[in-house]
Backbone as numpy.savetxt, mean C-alpha at the origin, in Angstrom:
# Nx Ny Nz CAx CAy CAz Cx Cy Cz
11.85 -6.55 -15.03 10.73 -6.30 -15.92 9.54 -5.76 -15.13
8.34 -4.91 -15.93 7.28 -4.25 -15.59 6.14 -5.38 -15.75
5.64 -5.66 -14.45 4.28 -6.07 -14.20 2.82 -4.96 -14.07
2.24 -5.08 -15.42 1.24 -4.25 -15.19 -0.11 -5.01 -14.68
-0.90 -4.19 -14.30 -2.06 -5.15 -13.20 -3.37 -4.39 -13.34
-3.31 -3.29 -13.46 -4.61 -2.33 -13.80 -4.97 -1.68 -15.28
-5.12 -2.43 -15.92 -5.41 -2.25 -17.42 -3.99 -1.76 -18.30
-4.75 -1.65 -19.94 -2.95 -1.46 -20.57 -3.02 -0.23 -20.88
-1.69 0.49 -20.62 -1.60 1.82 -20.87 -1.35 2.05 -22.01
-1.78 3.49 -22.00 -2.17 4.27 -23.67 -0.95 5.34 -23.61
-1.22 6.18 -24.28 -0.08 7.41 -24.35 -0.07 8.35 -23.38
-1.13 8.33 -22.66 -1.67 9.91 -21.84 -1.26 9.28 -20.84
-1.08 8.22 -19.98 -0.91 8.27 -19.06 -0.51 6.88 -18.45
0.20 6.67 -17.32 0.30 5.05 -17.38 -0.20 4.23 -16.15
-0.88 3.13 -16.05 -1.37 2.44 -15.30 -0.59 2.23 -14.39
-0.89 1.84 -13.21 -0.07 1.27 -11.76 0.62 -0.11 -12.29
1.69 0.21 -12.22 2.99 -0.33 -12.51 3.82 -1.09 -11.29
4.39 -1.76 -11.26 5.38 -2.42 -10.48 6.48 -3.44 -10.84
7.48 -2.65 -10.27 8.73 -3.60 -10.83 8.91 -4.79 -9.94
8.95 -5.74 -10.39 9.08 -7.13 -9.14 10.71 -7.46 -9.36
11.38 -7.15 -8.10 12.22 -6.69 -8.10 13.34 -8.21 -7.34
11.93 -9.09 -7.07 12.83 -10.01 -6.09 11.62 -11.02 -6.52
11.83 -12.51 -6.61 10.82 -13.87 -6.87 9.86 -13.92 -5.81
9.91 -13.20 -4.39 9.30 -13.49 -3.66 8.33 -12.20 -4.02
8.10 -11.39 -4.52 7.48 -10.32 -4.39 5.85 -11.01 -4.92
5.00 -10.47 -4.10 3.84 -10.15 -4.21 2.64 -11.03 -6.07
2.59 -11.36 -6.10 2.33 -11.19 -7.59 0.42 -11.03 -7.43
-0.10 -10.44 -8.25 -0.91 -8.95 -8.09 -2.02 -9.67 -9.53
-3.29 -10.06 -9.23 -4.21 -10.65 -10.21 -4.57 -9.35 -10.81
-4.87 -9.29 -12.43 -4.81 -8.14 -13.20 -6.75 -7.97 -13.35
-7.34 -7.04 -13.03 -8.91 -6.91 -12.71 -9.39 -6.90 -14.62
-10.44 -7.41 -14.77 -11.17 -7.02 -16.00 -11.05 -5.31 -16.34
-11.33 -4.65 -15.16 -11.51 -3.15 -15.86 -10.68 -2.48 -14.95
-10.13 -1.60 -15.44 -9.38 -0.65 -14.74 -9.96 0.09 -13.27
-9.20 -0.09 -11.89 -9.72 0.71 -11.12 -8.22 2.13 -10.68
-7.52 2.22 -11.30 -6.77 2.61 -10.23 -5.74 3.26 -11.18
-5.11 4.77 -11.38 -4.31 4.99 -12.48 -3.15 5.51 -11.69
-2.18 5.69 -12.31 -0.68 6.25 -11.67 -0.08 7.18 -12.69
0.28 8.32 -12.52 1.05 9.33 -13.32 2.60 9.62 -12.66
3.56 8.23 -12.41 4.55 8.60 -12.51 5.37 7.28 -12.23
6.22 7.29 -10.99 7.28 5.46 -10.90 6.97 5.20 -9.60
6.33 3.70 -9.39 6.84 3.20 -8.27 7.70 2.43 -8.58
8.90 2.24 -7.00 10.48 1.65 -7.18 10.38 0.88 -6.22
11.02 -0.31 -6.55 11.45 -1.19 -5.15 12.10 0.02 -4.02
11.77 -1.14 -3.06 12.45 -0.35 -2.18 13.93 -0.46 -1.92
14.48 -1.42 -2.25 16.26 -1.42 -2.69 16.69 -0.58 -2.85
16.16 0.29 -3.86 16.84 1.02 -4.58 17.33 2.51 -4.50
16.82 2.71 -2.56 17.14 3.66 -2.20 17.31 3.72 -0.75
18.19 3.75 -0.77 19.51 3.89 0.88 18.23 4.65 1.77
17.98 5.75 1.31 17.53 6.47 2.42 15.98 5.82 2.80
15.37 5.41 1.62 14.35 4.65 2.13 14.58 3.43 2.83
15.65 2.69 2.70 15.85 1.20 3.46 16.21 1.67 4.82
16.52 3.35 5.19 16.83 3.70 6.51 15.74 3.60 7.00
14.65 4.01 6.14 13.73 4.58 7.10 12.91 2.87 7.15
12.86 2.33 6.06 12.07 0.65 6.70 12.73 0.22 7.47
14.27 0.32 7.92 14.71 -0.52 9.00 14.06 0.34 10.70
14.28 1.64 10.06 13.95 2.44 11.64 12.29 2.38 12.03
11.41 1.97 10.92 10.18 1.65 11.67 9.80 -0.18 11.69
11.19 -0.88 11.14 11.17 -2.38 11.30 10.02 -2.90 10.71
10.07 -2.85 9.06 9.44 -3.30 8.61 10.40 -4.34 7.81
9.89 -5.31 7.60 10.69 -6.64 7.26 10.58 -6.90 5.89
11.49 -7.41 5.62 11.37 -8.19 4.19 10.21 -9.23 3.51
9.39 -9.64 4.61 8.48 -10.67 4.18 7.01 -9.58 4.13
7.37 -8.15 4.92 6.30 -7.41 4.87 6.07 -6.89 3.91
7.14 -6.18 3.21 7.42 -5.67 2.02 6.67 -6.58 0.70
7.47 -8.04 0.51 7.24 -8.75 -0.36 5.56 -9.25 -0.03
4.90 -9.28 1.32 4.00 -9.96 1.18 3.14 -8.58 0.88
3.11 -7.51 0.81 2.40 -6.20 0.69 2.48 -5.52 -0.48
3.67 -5.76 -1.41 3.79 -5.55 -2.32 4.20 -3.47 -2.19
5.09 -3.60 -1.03 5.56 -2.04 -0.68 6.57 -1.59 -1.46
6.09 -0.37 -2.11 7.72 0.55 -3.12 7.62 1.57 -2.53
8.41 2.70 -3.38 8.52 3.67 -2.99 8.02 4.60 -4.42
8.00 6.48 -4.31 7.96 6.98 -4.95 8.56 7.92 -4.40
9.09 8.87 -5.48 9.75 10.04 -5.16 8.80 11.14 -5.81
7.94 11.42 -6.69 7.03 11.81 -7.37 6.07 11.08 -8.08
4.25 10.72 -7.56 3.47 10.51 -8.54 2.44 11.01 -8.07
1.66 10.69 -8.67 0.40 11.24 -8.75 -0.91 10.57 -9.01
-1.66 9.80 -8.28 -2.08 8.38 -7.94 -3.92 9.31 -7.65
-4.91 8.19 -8.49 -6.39 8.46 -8.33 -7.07 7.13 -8.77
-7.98 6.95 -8.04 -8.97 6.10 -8.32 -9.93 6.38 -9.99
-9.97 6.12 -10.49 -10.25 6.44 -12.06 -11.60 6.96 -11.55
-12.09 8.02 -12.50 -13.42 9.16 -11.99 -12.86 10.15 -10.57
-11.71 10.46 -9.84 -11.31 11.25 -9.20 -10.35 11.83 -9.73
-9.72 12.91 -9.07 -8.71 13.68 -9.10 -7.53 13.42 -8.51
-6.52 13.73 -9.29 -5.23 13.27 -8.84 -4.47 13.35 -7.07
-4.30 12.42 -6.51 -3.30 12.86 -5.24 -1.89 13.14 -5.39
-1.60 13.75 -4.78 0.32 13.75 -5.48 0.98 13.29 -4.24
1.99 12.56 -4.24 2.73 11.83 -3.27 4.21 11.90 -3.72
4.64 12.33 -3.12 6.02 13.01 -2.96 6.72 12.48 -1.93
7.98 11.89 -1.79 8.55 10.97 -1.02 8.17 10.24 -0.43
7.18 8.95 -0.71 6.64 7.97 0.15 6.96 6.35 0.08
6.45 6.16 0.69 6.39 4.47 0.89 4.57 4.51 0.27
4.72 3.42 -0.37 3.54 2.84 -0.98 3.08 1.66 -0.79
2.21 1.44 -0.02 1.45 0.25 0.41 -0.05 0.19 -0.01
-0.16 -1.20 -0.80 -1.51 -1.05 -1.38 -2.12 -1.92 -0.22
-3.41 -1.26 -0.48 -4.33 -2.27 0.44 -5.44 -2.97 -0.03
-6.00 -4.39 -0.27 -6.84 -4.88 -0.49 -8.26 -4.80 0.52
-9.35 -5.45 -0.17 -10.15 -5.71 0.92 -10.61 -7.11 1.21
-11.57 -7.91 1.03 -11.96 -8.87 1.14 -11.86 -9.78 0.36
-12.21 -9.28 -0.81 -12.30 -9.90 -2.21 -10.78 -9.75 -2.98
-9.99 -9.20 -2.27 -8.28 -8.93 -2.64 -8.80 -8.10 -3.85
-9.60 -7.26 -3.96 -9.67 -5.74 -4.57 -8.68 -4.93 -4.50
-8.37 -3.98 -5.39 -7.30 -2.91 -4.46 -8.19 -1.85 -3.86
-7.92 -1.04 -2.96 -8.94 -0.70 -2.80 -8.67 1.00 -2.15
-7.62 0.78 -1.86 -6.47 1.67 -1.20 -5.28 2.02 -1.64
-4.39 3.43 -0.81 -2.87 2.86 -1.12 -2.57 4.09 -0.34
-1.83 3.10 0.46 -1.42 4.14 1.60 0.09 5.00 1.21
0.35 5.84 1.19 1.19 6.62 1.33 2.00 7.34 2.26
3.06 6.36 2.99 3.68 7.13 4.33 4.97 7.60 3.89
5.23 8.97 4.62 6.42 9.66 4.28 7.33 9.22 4.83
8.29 9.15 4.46 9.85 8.48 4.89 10.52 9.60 5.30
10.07 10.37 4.81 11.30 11.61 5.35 11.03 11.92 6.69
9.96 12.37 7.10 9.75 12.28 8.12 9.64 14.28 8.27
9.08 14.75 7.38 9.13 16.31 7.10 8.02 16.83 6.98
7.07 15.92 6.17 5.43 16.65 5.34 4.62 16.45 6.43
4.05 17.20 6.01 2.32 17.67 7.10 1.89 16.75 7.26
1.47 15.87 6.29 0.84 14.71 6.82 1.74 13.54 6.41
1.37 12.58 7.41 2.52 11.50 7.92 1.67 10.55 6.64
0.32 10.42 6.53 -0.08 9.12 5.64 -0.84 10.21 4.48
-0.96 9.79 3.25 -1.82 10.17 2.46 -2.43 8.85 1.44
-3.84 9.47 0.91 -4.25 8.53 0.63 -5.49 8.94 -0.72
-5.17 8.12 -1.54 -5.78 9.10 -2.63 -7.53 8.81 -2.77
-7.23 9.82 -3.50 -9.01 10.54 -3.61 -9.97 9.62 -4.26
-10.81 9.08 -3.62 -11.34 7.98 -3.85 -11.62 6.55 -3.54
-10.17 6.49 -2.62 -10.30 5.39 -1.89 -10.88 5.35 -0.49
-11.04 4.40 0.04 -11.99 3.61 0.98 -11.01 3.62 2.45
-11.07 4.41 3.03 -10.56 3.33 4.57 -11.68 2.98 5.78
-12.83 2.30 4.93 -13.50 1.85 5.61 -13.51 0.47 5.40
-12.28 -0.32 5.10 -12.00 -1.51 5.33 -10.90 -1.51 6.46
-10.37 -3.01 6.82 -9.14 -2.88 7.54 -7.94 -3.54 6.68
-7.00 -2.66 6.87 -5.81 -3.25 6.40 -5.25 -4.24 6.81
-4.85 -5.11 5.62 -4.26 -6.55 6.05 -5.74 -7.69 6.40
-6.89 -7.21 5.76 -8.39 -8.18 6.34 -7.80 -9.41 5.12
-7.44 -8.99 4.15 -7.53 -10.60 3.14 -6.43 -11.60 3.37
-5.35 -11.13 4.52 -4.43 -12.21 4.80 -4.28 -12.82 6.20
-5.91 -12.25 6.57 -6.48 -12.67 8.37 -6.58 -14.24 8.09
-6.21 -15.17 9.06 -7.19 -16.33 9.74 -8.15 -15.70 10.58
-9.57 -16.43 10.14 -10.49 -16.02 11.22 -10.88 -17.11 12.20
-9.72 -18.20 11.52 -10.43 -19.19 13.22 -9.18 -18.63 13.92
-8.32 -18.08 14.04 -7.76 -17.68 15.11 -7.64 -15.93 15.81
-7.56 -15.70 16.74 -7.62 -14.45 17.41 -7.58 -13.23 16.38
-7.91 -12.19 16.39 -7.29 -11.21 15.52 -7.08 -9.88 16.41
-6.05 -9.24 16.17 -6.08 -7.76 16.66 -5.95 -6.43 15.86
-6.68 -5.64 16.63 -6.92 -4.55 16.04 -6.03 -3.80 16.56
-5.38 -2.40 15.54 -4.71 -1.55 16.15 -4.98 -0.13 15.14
-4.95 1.09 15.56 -5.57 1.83 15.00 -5.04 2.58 13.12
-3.30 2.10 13.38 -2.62 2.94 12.10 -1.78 1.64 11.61
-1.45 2.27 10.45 -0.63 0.85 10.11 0.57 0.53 10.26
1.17 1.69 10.63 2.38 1.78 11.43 2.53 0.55 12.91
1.82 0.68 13.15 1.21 -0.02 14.37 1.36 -1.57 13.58
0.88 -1.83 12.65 0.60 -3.02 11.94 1.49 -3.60 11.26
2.71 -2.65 11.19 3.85 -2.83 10.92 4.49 -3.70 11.71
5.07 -2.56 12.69 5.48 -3.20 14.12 4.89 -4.74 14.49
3.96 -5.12 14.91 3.69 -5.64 15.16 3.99 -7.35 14.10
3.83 -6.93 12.94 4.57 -7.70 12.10 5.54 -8.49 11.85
6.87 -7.30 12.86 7.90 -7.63 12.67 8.00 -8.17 14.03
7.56 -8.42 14.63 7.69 -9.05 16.02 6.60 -10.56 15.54
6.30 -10.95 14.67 5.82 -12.51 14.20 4.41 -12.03 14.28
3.81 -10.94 15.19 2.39 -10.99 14.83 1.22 -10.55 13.73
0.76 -11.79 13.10 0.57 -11.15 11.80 -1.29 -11.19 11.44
-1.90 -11.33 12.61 -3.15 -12.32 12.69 -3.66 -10.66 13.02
-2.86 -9.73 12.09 -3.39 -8.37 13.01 -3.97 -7.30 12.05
-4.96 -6.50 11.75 -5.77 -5.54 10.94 -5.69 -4.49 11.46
-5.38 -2.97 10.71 -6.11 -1.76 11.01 -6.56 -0.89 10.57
-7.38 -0.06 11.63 -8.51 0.15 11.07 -8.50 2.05 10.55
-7.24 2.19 10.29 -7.09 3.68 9.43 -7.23 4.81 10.15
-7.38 4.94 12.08 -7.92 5.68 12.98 -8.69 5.07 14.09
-8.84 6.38 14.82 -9.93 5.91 15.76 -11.22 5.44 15.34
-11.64 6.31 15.11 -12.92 5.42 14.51 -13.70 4.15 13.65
-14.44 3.69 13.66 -14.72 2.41 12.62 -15.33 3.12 11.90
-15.67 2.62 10.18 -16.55 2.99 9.20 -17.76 1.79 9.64
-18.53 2.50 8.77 -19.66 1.41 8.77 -19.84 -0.41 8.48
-18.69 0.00 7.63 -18.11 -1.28 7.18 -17.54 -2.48 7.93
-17.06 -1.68 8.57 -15.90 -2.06 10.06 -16.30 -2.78 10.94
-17.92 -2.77 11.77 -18.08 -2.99 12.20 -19.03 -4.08 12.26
């Protein structure tokens, strides 16, 4: 079944959607007002061989997935409501919260391993937070690393006390 989370869809178009595909998956508080629209499918990631190649070859884990709430798309077309559409074409989909477990983000990495750009990220969103800040302990250590690839990895090796920060640089926010 379809868990909707960003307001209820009308005819024109349909809200960010997610199939919870497994009991452990993610479950996603639904905001008073809409921030965030989707014009097409996100899919577990099961449900496609070639994507489970590519999460095993950058070792992203099952508890990363479920605790991140990661699918895939093969075609959509994803905007922060008052922007213009991004189109994302073979990706992995990782939403990102911020502090307040907002959505706030949504990262888009290619699996194929073909398109110009390795992450995309739609028009409107913020990476002047760090990814992974709302599931930090702050009485214990934290590390920074610059991509989330990086944050991946690191994941799957038990370290999870870890944020990043979208690049070299910090936003204002960041710091």
């Amino acid at each position: 079944s379809f868990r909707e989370f960003f307001g209820d869809t009308d005819t024109s178009s349909t809200y960010f959607k997610s199939q919870l595909s497994s009991q452990n998956r993610k479950e996603f508080s639904q905001p008073k007002e809409k921030l965030f629209e989707l014009d097409g499918r996100l899919l577990p990631v099961e449900d496609s061989e070639r994507v489970m190649a590519y999460i095993h070859k950058i070792h992203m884990t099952p508890e990363f997935i479920n605790t991140f709430g990661v699918h895939w798309t093969h075609y959509a077309k994803m905007k922060f409501i008052g922007e213009t559409y991004t189109t994302f074409i073979d990706r992995l989909c990782i939403p990102v919260y911020d502090e307040q477990h907002k959505l706030c983000n949504m990262i888009g990495r290619d699996f194929t391993e073909k398109q110009k750009h390795k992450e995309l990220y739609p028009i409107g969103s913020t990476t002047d937070v760090f990814f992974n800040w709302n599931n930090i302990n702050l009485s214990r250590e934290i590390i920074l690393v610059e991509g989330a690839k990086s944050l991946i990895r690191l994941w799957s090796m038990g370290i999870k006390n870890v944020v990043s920060s979208f690049g070299a640089s910090l936003g204002k926010n960041q710091i």
